[in-house]
Amino acid sequence: RWREMIDEANSMADKMTKIAGRMKNIAIAGAWSRWTEMAAEAKAMRVLLTRVLAKLRNKGMMTAWERWSEMVEEAGDMRDKMTKIAKRIKNIAVAGAFSRWTEMAKEAKDMKLKIRRALNKMMMRQLAQTFEQWGDSVQEAKDAAAEEERKAKVMARIAGRIMNRTLSGAFDRWAEMTEEAKDMKL
């Protein structure tokens, strides 16, 4: 039984190999057939073009063909020139826009600088005013302290005078009383 299976498998492999070979030959034959058809068509096209060119030459159309070819070439050249001119115009416009942008950027930078300077001046003015007010306050405090000291000295003199008067009056009264007491003793 095992032997039969092996023989059958070998037979099947041989058949498959033959079928694959036939399929390969069919594909090669088809490709060859297509190539020969294309080669025949290309040859027919060359013959046809040769006849058309001969007719063009014979009927004076070759001159027209050449003129038409020149016009096409000139039109291409003209298109290239126009494209270059358009690019130049565009570049001029771009350069102008860039120039305006740089001017505006410079003006904005200058404006920022001016604003910064103005703010600095305002801050310095405010700082100077604050410092000046502080100096005035210190001076006023000094003046007030000096005034208080002057008033204290004046008050001390007045108090001294009052005390001197009182002492003087007391001394005078004592002197009188002593005098009176002497006079009473005598």
PDB file of C-alpha atoms in Angstrom:
ATOM      1  CA  ARG A   1       0.000   0.000   0.000  1.00  0.00           C
ATOM      2  CA  TRP A   2       2.808   2.409   0.922  1.00  0.00           C
ATOM      3  CA  ARG A   3       4.605   1.618  -2.290  1.00  0.00           C
ATOM      4  CA  GLU A   4       1.482   2.432  -4.316  1.00  0.00           C
ATOM      5  CA  MET A   5       1.234   5.839  -2.680  1.00  0.00           C
ATOM      6  CA  ILE A   6       4.845   6.666  -3.508  1.00  0.00           C
ATOM      7  CA  ASP A   7       4.408   5.554  -7.120  1.00  0.00           C
ATOM      8  CA  GLU A   8       1.241   7.627  -7.386  1.00  0.00           C
ATOM      9  CA  ALA A   9       2.995  10.686  -5.869  1.00  0.00           C
ATOM     10  CA  ASN A  10       5.907  10.345  -8.321  1.00  0.00           C
ATOM     11  CA  SER A  11       3.513   9.961 -11.228  1.00  0.00           C
ATOM     12  CA  MET A  12       1.627  13.075 -10.086  1.00  0.00           C
ATOM     13  CA  ALA A  13       4.891  15.043  -9.827  1.00  0.00           C
ATOM     14  CA  ASP A  14       5.861  14.057 -13.394  1.00  0.00           C
ATOM     15  CA  LYS A  15       2.451  15.135 -14.714  1.00  0.00           C
ATOM     16  CA  MET A  16       2.719  18.490 -12.892  1.00  0.00           C
ATOM     17  CA  THR A  17       6.172  19.097 -14.363  1.00  0.00           C
ATOM     18  CA  LYS A  18       4.877  18.430 -17.885  1.00  0.00           C
ATOM     19  CA  ILE A  19       1.870  20.736 -17.344  1.00  0.00           C
ATOM     20  CA  ALA A  20       4.157  23.516 -16.041  1.00  0.00           C
ATOM     21  CA  GLY A  21       6.422  23.100 -19.073  1.00  0.00           C
ATOM     22  CA  ARG A  22       3.476  23.362 -21.461  1.00  0.00           C
ATOM     23  CA  MET A  23       2.204  26.494 -19.653  1.00  0.00           C
ATOM     24  CA  LYS A  24       5.662  28.030 -19.873  1.00  0.00           C
ATOM     25  CA  ASN A  25       5.868  27.276 -23.598  1.00  0.00           C
ATOM     26  CA  ILE A  26       2.413  28.802 -24.129  1.00  0.00           C
ATOM     27  CA  ALA A  27       3.479  32.033 -22.284  1.00  0.00           C
ATOM     28  CA  ILE A  28       6.691  32.242 -24.327  1.00  0.00           C
ATOM     29  CA  ALA A  29       4.783  31.668 -27.548  1.00  0.00           C
ATOM     30  CA  GLY A  30       2.274  34.399 -26.606  1.00  0.00           C
ATOM     31  CA  ALA A  31       5.042  36.896 -25.806  1.00  0.00           C
ATOM     32  CA  TRP A  32       6.796  36.062 -29.117  1.00  0.00           C
ATOM     33  CA  SER A  33       3.568  36.514 -31.004  1.00  0.00           C
ATOM     34  CA  ARG A  34       2.924  39.919 -29.407  1.00  0.00           C
ATOM     35  CA  TRP A  35       6.493  41.056 -30.126  1.00  0.00           C
ATOM     36  CA  THR A  36       6.263  40.114 -33.792  1.00  0.00           C
ATOM     37  CA  GLU A  37       2.940  41.974 -34.071  1.00  0.00           C
ATOM     38  CA  MET A  38       4.437  45.116 -32.504  1.00  0.00           C
ATOM     39  CA  ALA A  39       7.498  44.932 -34.751  1.00  0.00           C
ATOM     40  CA  ALA A  40       5.244  44.654 -37.827  1.00  0.00           C
ATOM     41  CA  GLU A  41       3.168  47.644 -36.646  1.00  0.00           C
ATOM     42  CA  ALA A  42       6.326  49.736 -36.045  1.00  0.00           C
ATOM     43  CA  LYS A  43       7.590  48.881 -39.554  1.00  0.00           C
ATOM     44  CA  ALA A  44       4.230  49.836 -41.076  1.00  0.00           C
ATOM     45  CA  MET A  45       4.263  53.137 -39.142  1.00  0.00           C
ATOM     46  CA  ARG A  46       7.762  53.967 -40.419  1.00  0.00           C
ATOM     47  CA  VAL A  47       6.668  53.278 -43.987  1.00  0.00           C
ATOM     48  CA  LEU A  48       3.590  55.459 -43.515  1.00  0.00           C
ATOM     49  CA  LEU A  49       5.638  58.361 -42.054  1.00  0.00           C
ATOM     50  CA  THR A  50       8.121  58.098 -44.899  1.00  0.00           C
ATOM     51  CA  ARG A  51       5.298  58.381 -47.432  1.00  0.00           C
ATOM     52  CA  VAL A  52       3.720  61.359 -45.571  1.00  0.00           C
ATOM     53  CA  LEU A  53       7.064  63.209 -45.481  1.00  0.00           C
ATOM     54  CA  ALA A  54       7.586  62.507 -49.172  1.00  0.00           C
ATOM     55  CA  LYS A  55       4.153  63.934 -49.981  1.00  0.00           C
ATOM     56  CA  LEU A  56       4.857  67.009 -47.818  1.00  0.00           C
ATOM     57  CA  ARG A  57       8.085  67.633 -49.680  1.00  0.00           C
ATOM     58  CA  ASN A  58       6.491  67.082 -53.027  1.00  0.00           C
ATOM     59  CA  LYS A  59       3.631  69.481 -52.462  1.00  0.00           C
ATOM     60  CA  GLY A  60       5.647  72.343 -50.954  1.00  0.00           C
ATOM     61  CA  MET A  61       4.202  71.756 -47.525  1.00  0.00           C
ATOM     62  CA  MET A  62       7.595  71.177 -46.086  1.00  0.00           C
ATOM     63  CA  THR A  63       8.174  74.929 -46.205  1.00  0.00           C
ATOM     64  CA  ALA A  64       4.956  75.529 -44.303  1.00  0.00           C
ATOM     65  CA  TRP A  65       5.952  72.848 -41.832  1.00  0.00           C
ATOM     66  CA  GLU A  66       9.308  74.528 -41.265  1.00  0.00           C
ATOM     67  CA  ARG A  67       7.631  77.938 -40.818  1.00  0.00           C
ATOM     68  CA  TRP A  68       5.202  76.456 -38.371  1.00  0.00           C
ATOM     69  CA  SER A  69       8.065  74.815 -36.448  1.00  0.00           C
ATOM     70  CA  GLU A  70       9.917  78.142 -36.323  1.00  0.00           C
ATOM     71  CA  MET A  71       6.790  79.923 -35.075  1.00  0.00           C
ATOM     72  CA  VAL A  72       6.348  77.337 -32.340  1.00  0.00           C
ATOM     73  CA  GLU A  73       9.979  77.778 -31.335  1.00  0.00           C
ATOM     74  CA  GLU A  74       9.670  81.592 -31.406  1.00  0.00           C
ATOM     75  CA  ALA A  75       6.484  81.383 -29.326  1.00  0.00           C
ATOM     76  CA  GLY A  76       8.375  79.244 -26.799  1.00  0.00           C
ATOM     77  CA  ASP A  77      11.218  81.777 -26.733  1.00  0.00           C
ATOM     78  CA  MET A  78       8.716  84.623 -26.329  1.00  0.00           C
ATOM     79  CA  ARG A  79       7.003  82.741 -23.491  1.00  0.00           C
ATOM     80  CA  ASP A  80      10.393  82.285 -21.774  1.00  0.00           C
ATOM     81  CA  LYS A  81      11.159  86.007 -22.133  1.00  0.00           C
ATOM     82  CA  MET A  82       7.730  86.977 -20.808  1.00  0.00           C
ATOM     83  CA  THR A  83       8.213  84.625 -17.874  1.00  0.00           C
ATOM     84  CA  LYS A  84      11.554  86.282 -17.090  1.00  0.00           C
ATOM     85  CA  ILE A  85       9.987  89.756 -17.301  1.00  0.00           C
ATOM     86  CA  ALA A  86       7.118  88.667 -15.045  1.00  0.00           C
ATOM     87  CA  LYS A  87       9.624  87.282 -12.528  1.00  0.00           C
ATOM     88  CA  ARG A  88      11.574  90.562 -12.588  1.00  0.00           C
ATOM     89  CA  ILE A  89       8.384  92.562 -12.011  1.00  0.00           C
ATOM     90  CA  LYS A  90       7.448  90.203  -9.202  1.00  0.00           C
ATOM     91  CA  ASN A  91      10.941  90.529  -7.685  1.00  0.00           C
ATOM     92  CA  ILE A  92      10.670  94.324  -7.881  1.00  0.00           C
ATOM     93  CA  ALA A  93       7.327  94.147  -6.068  1.00  0.00           C
ATOM     94  CA  VAL A  94       8.798  91.793  -3.464  1.00  0.00           C
ATOM     95  CA  ALA A  95      11.828  94.059  -3.030  1.00  0.00           C
ATOM     96  CA  GLY A  96       9.524  97.075  -2.591  1.00  0.00           C
ATOM     97  CA  ALA A  97       7.430  95.226  -0.027  1.00  0.00           C
ATOM     98  CA  PHE A  98      10.588  94.116   1.787  1.00  0.00           C
ATOM     99  CA  SER A  99      11.898  97.682   1.740  1.00  0.00           C
ATOM    100  CA  ARG A 100       8.618  98.975   3.190  1.00  0.00           C
ATOM    101  CA  TRP A 101       8.700  96.224   5.799  1.00  0.00           C
ATOM    102  CA  THR A 102      12.257  97.129   6.837  1.00  0.00           C
ATOM    103  CA  GLU A 103      11.274 100.808   7.078  1.00  0.00           C
ATOM    104  CA  MET A 104       8.277  99.925   9.233  1.00  0.00           C
ATOM    105  CA  ALA A 105      10.404  97.646  11.405  1.00  0.00           C
ATOM    106  CA  LYS A 106      12.951 100.455  11.878  1.00  0.00           C
ATOM    107  CA  GLU A 107      10.179 102.929  12.705  1.00  0.00           C
ATOM    108  CA  ALA A 108       8.700 100.469  15.216  1.00  0.00           C
ATOM    109  CA  LYS A 109      12.139  99.986  16.781  1.00  0.00           C
ATOM    110  CA  ASP A 110      12.675 103.768  16.949  1.00  0.00           C
ATOM    111  CA  MET A 111       9.212 104.208  18.458  1.00  0.00           C
ATOM    112  CA  LYS A 112       9.953 101.583  21.123  1.00  0.00           C
ATOM    113  CA  LEU A 113      13.189 103.377  21.947  1.00  0.00           C
ATOM    114  CA  LYS A 114      11.405 106.744  22.199  1.00  0.00           C
ATOM    115  CA  ILE A 115       8.685 105.260  24.398  1.00  0.00           C
ATOM    116  CA  ARG A 116      11.310 103.610  26.614  1.00  0.00           C
ATOM    117  CA  ARG A 117      13.175 106.918  26.917  1.00  0.00           C
ATOM    118  CA  ALA A 118       9.950 108.780  27.700  1.00  0.00           C
ATOM    119  CA  LEU A 119       9.024 106.216  30.343  1.00  0.00           C
ATOM    120  CA  ASN A 120      12.519 106.425  31.817  1.00  0.00           C
ATOM    121  CA  LYS A 121      12.245 110.227  31.939  1.00  0.00           C
ATOM    122  CA  MET A 122       8.853 109.971  33.614  1.00  0.00           C
ATOM    123  CA  MET A 123      10.195 107.454  36.126  1.00  0.00           C
ATOM    124  CA  MET A 124      13.273 109.597  36.794  1.00  0.00           C
ATOM    125  CA  ARG A 125      11.050 112.672  37.211  1.00  0.00           C
ATOM    126  CA  GLN A 126       8.829 110.761  39.625  1.00  0.00           C
ATOM    127  CA  LEU A 127      11.890 109.451  41.449  1.00  0.00           C
ATOM    128  CA  ALA A 128      13.385 112.956  41.591  1.00  0.00           C
ATOM    129  CA  GLN A 129      10.097 114.378  42.866  1.00  0.00           C
ATOM    130  CA  THR A 130       9.872 111.650  45.501  1.00  0.00           C
ATOM    131  CA  PHE A 131      13.485 112.258  46.514  1.00  0.00           C
ATOM    132  CA  GLU A 132      12.868 116.001  46.585  1.00  0.00           C
ATOM    133  CA  GLN A 133       9.758 115.489  48.713  1.00  0.00           C
ATOM    134  CA  TRP A 134      11.753 113.268  51.028  1.00  0.00           C
ATOM    135  CA  GLY A 135      14.491 115.922  51.233  1.00  0.00           C
ATOM    136  CA  ASP A 136      11.841 118.574  51.947  1.00  0.00           C
ATOM    137  CA  SER A 137      10.345 116.335  54.634  1.00  0.00           C
ATOM    138  CA  VAL A 138      13.774 115.818  56.200  1.00  0.00           C
ATOM    139  CA  GLN A 139      14.450 119.556  56.030  1.00  0.00           C
ATOM    140  CA  GLU A 140      11.043 120.303  57.536  1.00  0.00           C
ATOM    141  CA  ALA A 141      11.747 117.793  60.303  1.00  0.00           C
ATOM    142  CA  LYS A 142      15.132 119.421  60.917  1.00  0.00           C
ATOM    143  CA  ASP A 143      13.537 122.859  60.840  1.00  0.00           C
ATOM    144  CA  ALA A 144      10.780 121.685  63.189  1.00  0.00           C
ATOM    145  CA  ALA A 145      13.370 120.145  65.527  1.00  0.00           C
ATOM    146  CA  ALA A 146      15.444 123.346  65.416  1.00  0.00           C
ATOM    147  CA  GLU A 147      12.288 125.393  66.075  1.00  0.00           C
ATOM    148  CA  GLU A 148      11.395 123.131  68.994  1.00  0.00           C
ATOM    149  CA  GLU A 149      14.945 123.465  70.323  1.00  0.00           C
ATOM    150  CA  ARG A 150      14.790 127.256  69.918  1.00  0.00           C
ATOM    151  CA  LYS A 151      11.412 127.320  71.652  1.00  0.00           C
ATOM    152  CA  ALA A 152      12.780 125.113  74.420  1.00  0.00           C
ATOM    153  CA  LYS A 153      15.744 127.494  74.879  1.00  0.00           C
ATOM    154  CA  VAL A 154      13.411 130.501  74.876  1.00  0.00           C
ATOM    155  CA  MET A 155      11.164 128.744  77.372  1.00  0.00           C
ATOM    156  CA  ALA A 156      14.191 127.835  79.482  1.00  0.00           C
ATOM    157  CA  ARG A 157      15.314 131.511  79.458  1.00  0.00           C
ATOM    158  CA  ILE A 158      11.809 132.641  80.289  1.00  0.00           C
ATOM    159  CA  ALA A 159      11.597 130.048  83.036  1.00  0.00           C
ATOM    160  CA  GLY A 160      15.057 131.138  84.228  1.00  0.00           C
ATOM    161  CA  ARG A 161      13.961 134.767  84.294  1.00  0.00           C
ATOM    162  CA  ILE A 162      10.776 133.869  86.098  1.00  0.00           C
ATOM    163  CA  MET A 163      12.758 131.821  88.543  1.00  0.00           C
ATOM    164  CA  ASN A 164      15.314 134.575  88.888  1.00  0.00           C
ATOM    165  CA  ARG A 165      12.510 137.056  89.536  1.00  0.00           C
ATOM    166  CA  THR A 166      10.927 134.705  92.002  1.00  0.00           C
ATOM    167  CA  LEU A 167      14.252 134.089  93.667  1.00  0.00           C
ATOM    168  CA  SER A 168      15.037 137.742  93.459  1.00  0.00           C
ATOM    169  CA  GLY A 169      11.649 138.563  94.938  1.00  0.00           C
ATOM    170  CA  ALA A 170      12.118 135.927  97.604  1.00  0.00           C
ATOM    171  CA  PHE A 171      15.589 137.231  98.331  1.00  0.00           C
ATOM    172  CA  ASP A 172      14.286 140.757  98.449  1.00  0.00           C
ATOM    173  CA  ARG A 173      11.510 139.652 100.749  1.00  0.00           C
ATOM    174  CA  TRP A 174      13.999 137.759 102.895  1.00  0.00           C
ATOM    175  CA  ALA A 175      16.249 140.767 102.938  1.00  0.00           C
ATOM    176  CA  GLU A 176      13.296 142.946 103.965  1.00  0.00           C
ATOM    177  CA  MET A 177      12.247 140.486 106.612  1.00  0.00           C
ATOM    178  CA  THR A 178      15.771 140.300 107.900  1.00  0.00           C
ATOM    179  CA  GLU A 179      15.894 144.067 107.971  1.00  0.00           C
ATOM    180  CA  GLU A 180      12.570 144.202 109.757  1.00  0.00           C
ATOM    181  CA  ALA A 181      13.716 141.540 112.168  1.00  0.00           C
ATOM    182  CA  LYS A 182      16.865 143.613 112.912  1.00  0.00           C
ATOM    183  CA  ASP A 183      14.794 146.660 113.360  1.00  0.00           C
ATOM    184  CA  MET A 184      12.552 144.835 115.815  1.00  0.00           C
ATOM    185  CA  LYS A 185      15.441 143.648 117.796  1.00  0.00           C
ATOM    186  CA  LEU A 186      16.826 146.941 118.278  1.00  0.00           C
TER     187      LEU A 186
END
